[in-house]
Coordinates of C-alpha atoms in Angstrom, one line a residue:
M12 CA -16.3 23.8 14.8
F13 CA -14.9 20.3 14.2
T14 CA -11.3 21.4 14.8
K15 CA -12.1 22.7 18.2
L16 CA -14.0 19.5 19.1
I17 CA -11.1 17.2 18.3
A18 CA -8.3 19.4 19.7
A19 CA -8.4 17.8 23.2
A20 CA -8.6 14.3 21.8
F21 CA -5.7 14.9 19.5
A22 CA -3.5 16.4 22.2
A23 CA -4.2 13.5 24.5
S24 CA -3.6 10.8 22.0
V25 CA -0.7 11.9 19.8
A26 CA 2.5 13.5 21.0
V27 CA 3.3 16.2 18.5
T28 CA 7.0 16.4 17.9
G29 CA 9.3 17.8 15.3
A30 CA 11.4 15.6 13.0
A31 CA 11.1 11.8 13.1
H32 CA 13.2 10.3 15.8
A33 CA 13.4 7.0 17.8
D34 CA 10.4 7.7 20.1
T35 CA 8.0 9.0 17.4
D36 CA 4.9 6.8 18.0
M37 CA 2.7 6.4 14.9
P38 CA -0.2 4.0 15.7
F39 CA -1.8 2.9 12.4
A40 CA -5.5 2.3 12.1
L41 CA -6.4 -0.3 9.4
D42 CA -9.8 -0.3 7.8
W43 CA -10.2 -4.0 8.2
K44 CA -9.0 -7.2 9.8
F45 CA -5.5 -8.7 9.9
E46 CA -5.8 -10.4 6.5
G47 CA -3.4 -10.9 3.5
P48 CA -3.5 -7.3 2.2
A49 CA -2.4 -6.1 5.6
A50 CA 0.8 -8.2 5.5
P51 CA 3.0 -5.6 3.9
Y52 CA 2.6 -3.3 6.9
F53 CA 3.6 -6.0 9.3
A54 CA 6.5 -6.9 7.0
A55 CA 7.6 -3.2 7.3
I56 CA 7.7 -3.6 11.0
D57 CA 9.5 -7.0 11.1
E58 CA 12.0 -5.9 8.4
G59 CA 12.8 -2.7 10.3
F60 CA 11.6 -0.3 7.7
F61 CA 9.6 1.8 10.2
A62 CA 12.4 1.6 12.7
D63 CA 14.9 2.9 10.1
A64 CA 12.6 5.9 9.8
G65 CA 12.7 6.4 13.6
L66 CA 9.1 5.3 14.0
T67 CA 7.4 3.0 16.5
V68 CA 4.3 1.6 14.7
E69 CA 1.5 -0.4 16.2
I70 CA -1.3 -1.6 13.9
S71 CA -4.9 -1.9 14.9
E72 CA -7.8 -3.7 13.1
G73 CA -10.7 -1.7 11.8
K74 CA -14.4 -2.2 11.0
G75 CA -14.5 -0.5 7.6
S76 CA -13.5 2.9 6.2
L77 CA -16.3 4.6 8.1
D78 CA -14.6 3.4 11.3
A79 CA -11.0 4.3 10.3
I80 CA -11.6 7.9 9.0
P81 CA -13.0 9.3 12.3
K82 CA -10.2 7.7 14.2
V83 CA -7.7 9.7 12.2
A84 CA -9.9 12.9 12.0
T85 CA -10.2 13.0 15.8
G86 CA -6.5 12.4 16.4
A87 CA -7.1 9.1 18.1
Y88 CA -4.7 7.8 15.5
P89 CA -2.3 10.0 13.5
I90 CA -2.4 7.8 10.4
G91 CA -4.8 5.2 8.9
F92 CA -6.0 3.4 5.9
A93 CA -9.3 4.1 4.3
D94 CA -11.3 4.4 1.1
I95 CA -10.7 7.8 -0.5
N96 CA -14.3 8.0 -1.8
S97 CA -15.6 7.6 1.7
L98 CA -13.1 10.3 2.8
M99 CA -14.5 12.7 0.2
R100 CA -18.0 12.4 1.6
F101 CA -16.8 12.6 5.2
L102 CA -14.9 15.8 4.5
D103 CA -18.0 17.2 2.7
Q104 CA -20.0 16.6 5.8
N105 CA -17.2 17.6 8.2
P106 CA -15.3 20.4 6.3
D107 CA -13.2 21.3 9.3
A108 CA -11.9 17.8 9.9
P109 CA -8.1 17.7 9.8
V110 CA -7.7 14.6 7.7
T111 CA -6.6 13.9 4.1
A112 CA -5.2 11.1 2.0
V113 CA -1.4 11.2 1.3
M114 CA -0.6 7.9 -0.5
M115 CA -2.8 5.9 -2.9
V116 CA -2.4 2.2 -2.3
Y117 CA -5.3 0.6 -4.2
D118 CA -4.8 2.3 -7.6
K119 CA -7.5 0.0 -8.9
P120 CA -10.2 -0.3 -6.2
P121 CA -11.3 -3.8 -5.1
F122 CA -15.0 -2.7 -4.9
A123 CA -17.0 -5.7 -6.2
V124 CA -20.2 -7.5 -6.4
V125 CA -19.5 -11.2 -5.7
G126 CA -22.3 -13.6 -6.7
R127 CA -22.8 -17.3 -7.3
K128 CA -23.3 -18.6 -10.8
S129 CA -25.5 -21.4 -9.4
L130 CA -27.8 -18.6 -8.2
G131 CA -27.9 -16.9 -11.5
V132 CA -25.5 -14.1 -11.0
E133 CA -22.7 -13.6 -13.6
T134 CA -23.2 -10.1 -15.0
P135 CA -24.4 -6.8 -13.6
K136 CA -27.8 -7.2 -15.2
D137 CA -28.2 -10.5 -13.4
L138 CA -28.6 -8.6 -10.1
E139 CA -32.1 -7.5 -11.2
G140 CA -34.8 -9.6 -9.6
K141 CA -32.5 -11.0 -6.9
V142 CA -31.4 -10.3 -3.4
L143 CA -28.2 -8.4 -2.8
G144 CA -26.5 -8.5 0.6
A145 CA -24.8 -5.3 1.5
P146 CA -23.3 -4.2 4.9
P147 CA -24.3 -0.5 5.3
P148 CA -20.7 0.6 6.3
D149 CA -19.1 -1.3 3.3
G150 CA -16.9 0.7 1.0
A151 CA -18.1 -1.3 -2.0
W152 CA -21.8 -0.6 -1.1
A153 CA -21.0 3.1 -0.9
Q154 CA -20.0 3.0 -4.5
F155 CA -22.8 0.8 -5.7
P156 CA -25.1 3.7 -6.8
I157 CA -22.4 4.7 -9.4
F158 CA -22.0 1.1 -10.5
A159 CA -25.8 0.8 -10.8
A160 CA -26.1 4.0 -12.8
E161 CA -23.2 3.0 -15.2
N162 CA -24.8 -0.3 -15.9
D163 CA -28.4 1.0 -16.1
L164 CA -29.7 -1.3 -13.3
D165 CA -33.3 -1.1 -12.3
M166 CA -32.9 -0.7 -8.6
S167 CA -36.7 -1.2 -8.0
T168 CA -36.1 -4.9 -9.0
I169 CA -33.2 -5.5 -6.7
T170 CA -33.9 -6.4 -3.1
V171 CA -31.1 -5.0 -0.9
E172 CA -30.7 -6.9 2.3
P173 CA -28.6 -5.0 5.0
V174 CA -26.2 -7.6 6.4
G175 CA -23.4 -7.5 8.9
F176 CA -19.8 -8.0 7.9
P177 CA -19.6 -11.4 9.9
T178 CA -22.8 -12.7 8.2
R179 CA -22.2 -11.4 4.6
E180 CA -20.4 -14.4 3.1
P181 CA -22.2 -17.0 5.2
M182 CA -25.5 -15.8 3.9
L183 CA -24.2 -16.0 0.3
A184 CA -22.8 -19.5 1.0
E185 CA -26.2 -20.6 2.4
G186 CA -28.0 -19.1 -0.6
K187 CA -30.0 -16.6 1.5
V188 CA -28.7 -13.8 -0.9
A189 CA -27.6 -14.2 -4.5
S190 CA -24.7 -11.8 -4.3
V191 CA -23.0 -9.4 -1.9
T192 CA -21.0 -6.2 -2.1
G193 CA -17.4 -6.3 -0.8
F194 CA -13.8 -6.2 -1.6
S195 CA -13.0 -8.8 -4.3
F196 CA -10.1 -10.4 -2.4
S197 CA -12.1 -10.5 0.9
S198 CA -15.4 -11.9 -0.1
T199 CA -14.1 -14.5 -2.7
L200 CA -11.7 -16.1 -0.4
N201 CA -14.0 -16.0 2.6
L202 CA -16.5 -17.9 0.4
K203 CA -13.8 -20.3 -0.6
R204 CA -13.1 -21.0 3.1
L205 CA -16.8 -21.6 3.6
G206 CA -16.8 -24.3 0.9
V207 CA -18.1 -22.3 -2.1
P208 CA -15.7 -23.3 -5.0
M209 CA -14.2 -20.5 -7.0
E210 CA -15.8 -21.8 -10.2
D211 CA -19.2 -21.1 -8.7
Q212 CA -18.3 -17.6 -7.8
S213 CA -18.7 -14.6 -10.1
V214 CA -16.6 -11.5 -9.3
I215 CA -18.0 -8.4 -10.9
L216 CA -15.3 -5.8 -10.3
M217 CA -16.8 -2.4 -10.4
A218 CA -13.7 -0.9 -11.9
D219 CA -14.2 -3.1 -15.0
H220 CA -17.8 -2.0 -15.4
G221 CA -17.7 1.8 -15.6
V222 CA -16.6 2.9 -12.1
D223 CA -13.6 5.2 -12.5
L224 CA -12.7 5.6 -8.9
Y225 CA -9.6 5.2 -6.8
G226 CA -9.6 2.9 -3.8
N227 CA -8.0 2.8 -0.4
A228 CA -5.2 5.2 0.6
I229 CA -3.0 6.1 3.6
I230 CA -4.8 8.9 5.4
V231 CA -3.2 11.3 7.9
N232 CA -4.3 13.7 10.6
T233 CA -3.2 17.0 9.0
D234 CA -2.4 18.6 12.3
F235 CA 0.0 15.8 13.0
A236 CA 1.4 15.9 9.5
K237 CA 2.2 19.6 9.6
A238 CA 4.0 19.2 12.9
N239 CA 5.8 16.0 11.8
P240 CA 6.4 16.1 8.1
E241 CA 9.5 13.9 8.2
A242 CA 7.7 11.3 10.3
V243 CA 4.9 11.1 7.7
T244 CA 7.3 10.8 4.8
G245 CA 9.3 8.2 6.6
F246 CA 6.1 6.2 7.3
L247 CA 5.1 6.4 3.6
K248 CA 8.6 5.2 2.5
A249 CA 8.4 2.3 4.9
V250 CA 4.9 1.4 3.5
A251 CA 6.3 1.4 0.0
M252 CA 9.2 -0.8 1.0
G253 CA 6.8 -3.2 2.8
W254 CA 4.8 -3.6 -0.3
K255 CA 7.9 -4.0 -2.5
S256 CA 9.0 -6.8 -0.1
A257 CA 5.6 -8.4 -0.2
I258 CA 5.5 -8.3 -4.0
A259 CA 8.9 -10.1 -4.1
D260 CA 8.0 -12.7 -1.5
P261 CA 4.2 -12.8 -0.6
A262 CA 4.6 -15.9 1.6
K263 CA 7.3 -14.2 3.8
A264 CA 5.1 -11.1 4.2
V265 CA 2.2 -13.3 5.3
D266 CA 4.5 -15.0 7.9
A267 CA 4.6 -11.5 9.5
L268 CA 0.8 -11.4 9.4
I269 CA 0.4 -14.8 10.9
K270 CA 2.5 -13.8 14.0
R271 CA -0.3 -11.3 14.8
N272 CA -3.2 -13.5 13.6
P273 CA -2.3 -17.1 14.4
A274 CA -5.8 -18.3 13.6
A275 CA -5.4 -17.2 9.9
D276 CA -4.8 -19.7 7.1
A277 CA -1.4 -18.8 5.7
G278 CA -2.1 -20.3 2.3
L279 CA -5.4 -18.5 2.0
E280 CA -4.0 -15.2 3.1
T281 CA -1.1 -15.5 0.7
E282 CA -3.6 -16.0 -2.1
R283 CA -5.6 -13.0 -0.8
L284 CA -2.4 -10.9 -0.8
Q285 CA -1.5 -12.0 -4.3
M286 CA -4.9 -11.1 -5.5
A287 CA -4.6 -7.6 -4.1
I288 CA -1.1 -7.2 -5.6
D289 CA -2.2 -8.3 -9.1
A290 CA -5.5 -6.5 -9.3
N291 CA -5.3 -3.5 -7.1
V292 CA -1.8 -2.4 -6.3
M293 CA 0.6 -3.3 -9.1
T294 CA -1.3 -1.7 -12.0
D295 CA 0.2 -0.4 -15.2
Y296 CA 0.1 3.1 -13.8
V297 CA 2.0 2.1 -10.7
A298 CA 4.6 0.0 -12.7
E299 CA 5.4 3.1 -14.7
N300 CA 5.1 5.9 -12.1
G301 CA 5.6 4.2 -8.7
M302 CA 3.0 3.7 -6.0
G303 CA 1.3 6.5 -4.0
G304 CA 0.3 9.2 -6.5
V305 CA -2.9 9.9 -8.3
D306 CA -3.5 11.1 -11.9
A307 CA -5.2 14.5 -11.8
D308 CA -7.5 13.8 -14.7
R309 CA -8.7 10.5 -13.3
M310 CA -9.2 12.1 -9.9
A311 CA -11.4 14.8 -11.5
S312 CA -13.4 12.0 -13.3
A313 CA -13.8 10.2 -10.0
I314 CA -15.2 13.3 -8.4
E315 CA -17.6 13.8 -11.3
Q316 CA -18.9 10.2 -10.9
T317 CA -19.4 10.8 -7.2
K318 CA -21.3 14.0 -7.9
S319 CA -23.7 12.0 -10.1
V320 CA -24.9 10.0 -7.1
Y321 CA -24.0 12.2 -4.1
E322 CA -25.0 15.8 -3.6
F323 CA -22.0 17.7 -2.2
Q324 CA -22.8 20.4 0.3
S325 CA -20.0 22.5 -1.2
E326 CA -18.0 22.3 -4.4
P327 CA -15.6 19.3 -4.2
D328 CA -11.9 20.1 -4.2
A329 CA -9.4 17.4 -5.1
A330 CA -6.7 19.2 -3.2
K331 CA -8.6 18.7 0.0
Y332 CA -8.8 15.0 -0.5
F333 CA -5.3 14.1 -1.5
D334 CA -2.0 15.8 -0.7
S335 CA 1.1 14.3 -2.5
S336 CA 3.6 16.6 -0.7
Y337 CA 4.5 14.0 1.9
L338 CA 5.4 11.3 -0.6
P339 CA 9.2 10.4 -0.7
T340 CA 11.1 11.5 -3.7
D341 CA 14.1 9.2 -3.4
G342 CA 12.9 6.5 -5.8
S343 CA 11.5 4.3 -3.0
L344 CA 8.0 4.4 -4.5
M345 CA 9.1 2.3 -7.5
L346 CA 8.0 -1.2 -6.7
K347 CA 10.2 -3.1 -9.2

């Protein structure tokens, strides 16, 4: 059983305590690099939001959601950040894994196909007859079958080139592929840095073309959460406050990021953060309801879309994928 296999790793890596207090360590596994959208979490450290909750938080880079989810499921990290759709499939394949999502961050997912207009890619149908670069562990690539089905794409005419994350944008910049799958705010600005002007880029956001999914969420090891409910709620409150601070002053939040990634371009990462805020985090739903929660009807629709391209081993259960019970109820989730 998965639970038995991870028990030793969990016990060795995470000290299970009761209520949150000064020495509650909560290492946090990101899904990706220290880029603009990660700035709110560093702002939460530097502005003392985690410390106010009695938490010591150290943030680690990731290599995609398929890297972050097992880290949390095995207990190597008590908490992380990953695509909820990838989490659904992971839990279907590992039904005993003690991991679930507890706070939605990307209410509108950044899954995108980014192409170059000069290479003939501006609309979904333009992908036919061309080469698409897709990293196998990429969250956007995982949702591409839904996007393809919703847009009636003839996959037999699309050449899919498996690429690595480091080579994805360089290959598009060099014209070796006509488009790539990725997060909109990552691929576009990486291309810009490589000299591809924004006016030559086409950003086909899957959410604008029939894909009714949620995006990345805070995920937690459920064994840890059950033993430390106050710590988890305190962590989520600090995350919300970090995002609220970043929305008010993106450049200041990016300053906290640059401390951890001095090689990053502050201007570019501020632009990347602002893109995530505008397109993915601060949606109409979040403006009205606050960040963190999910709409039950939309979640059901997302599961149905996933079922159309993925054969679940057992009947999917939304309650297994998202648990709202740890969200703070003190109004801190309202971002404005």
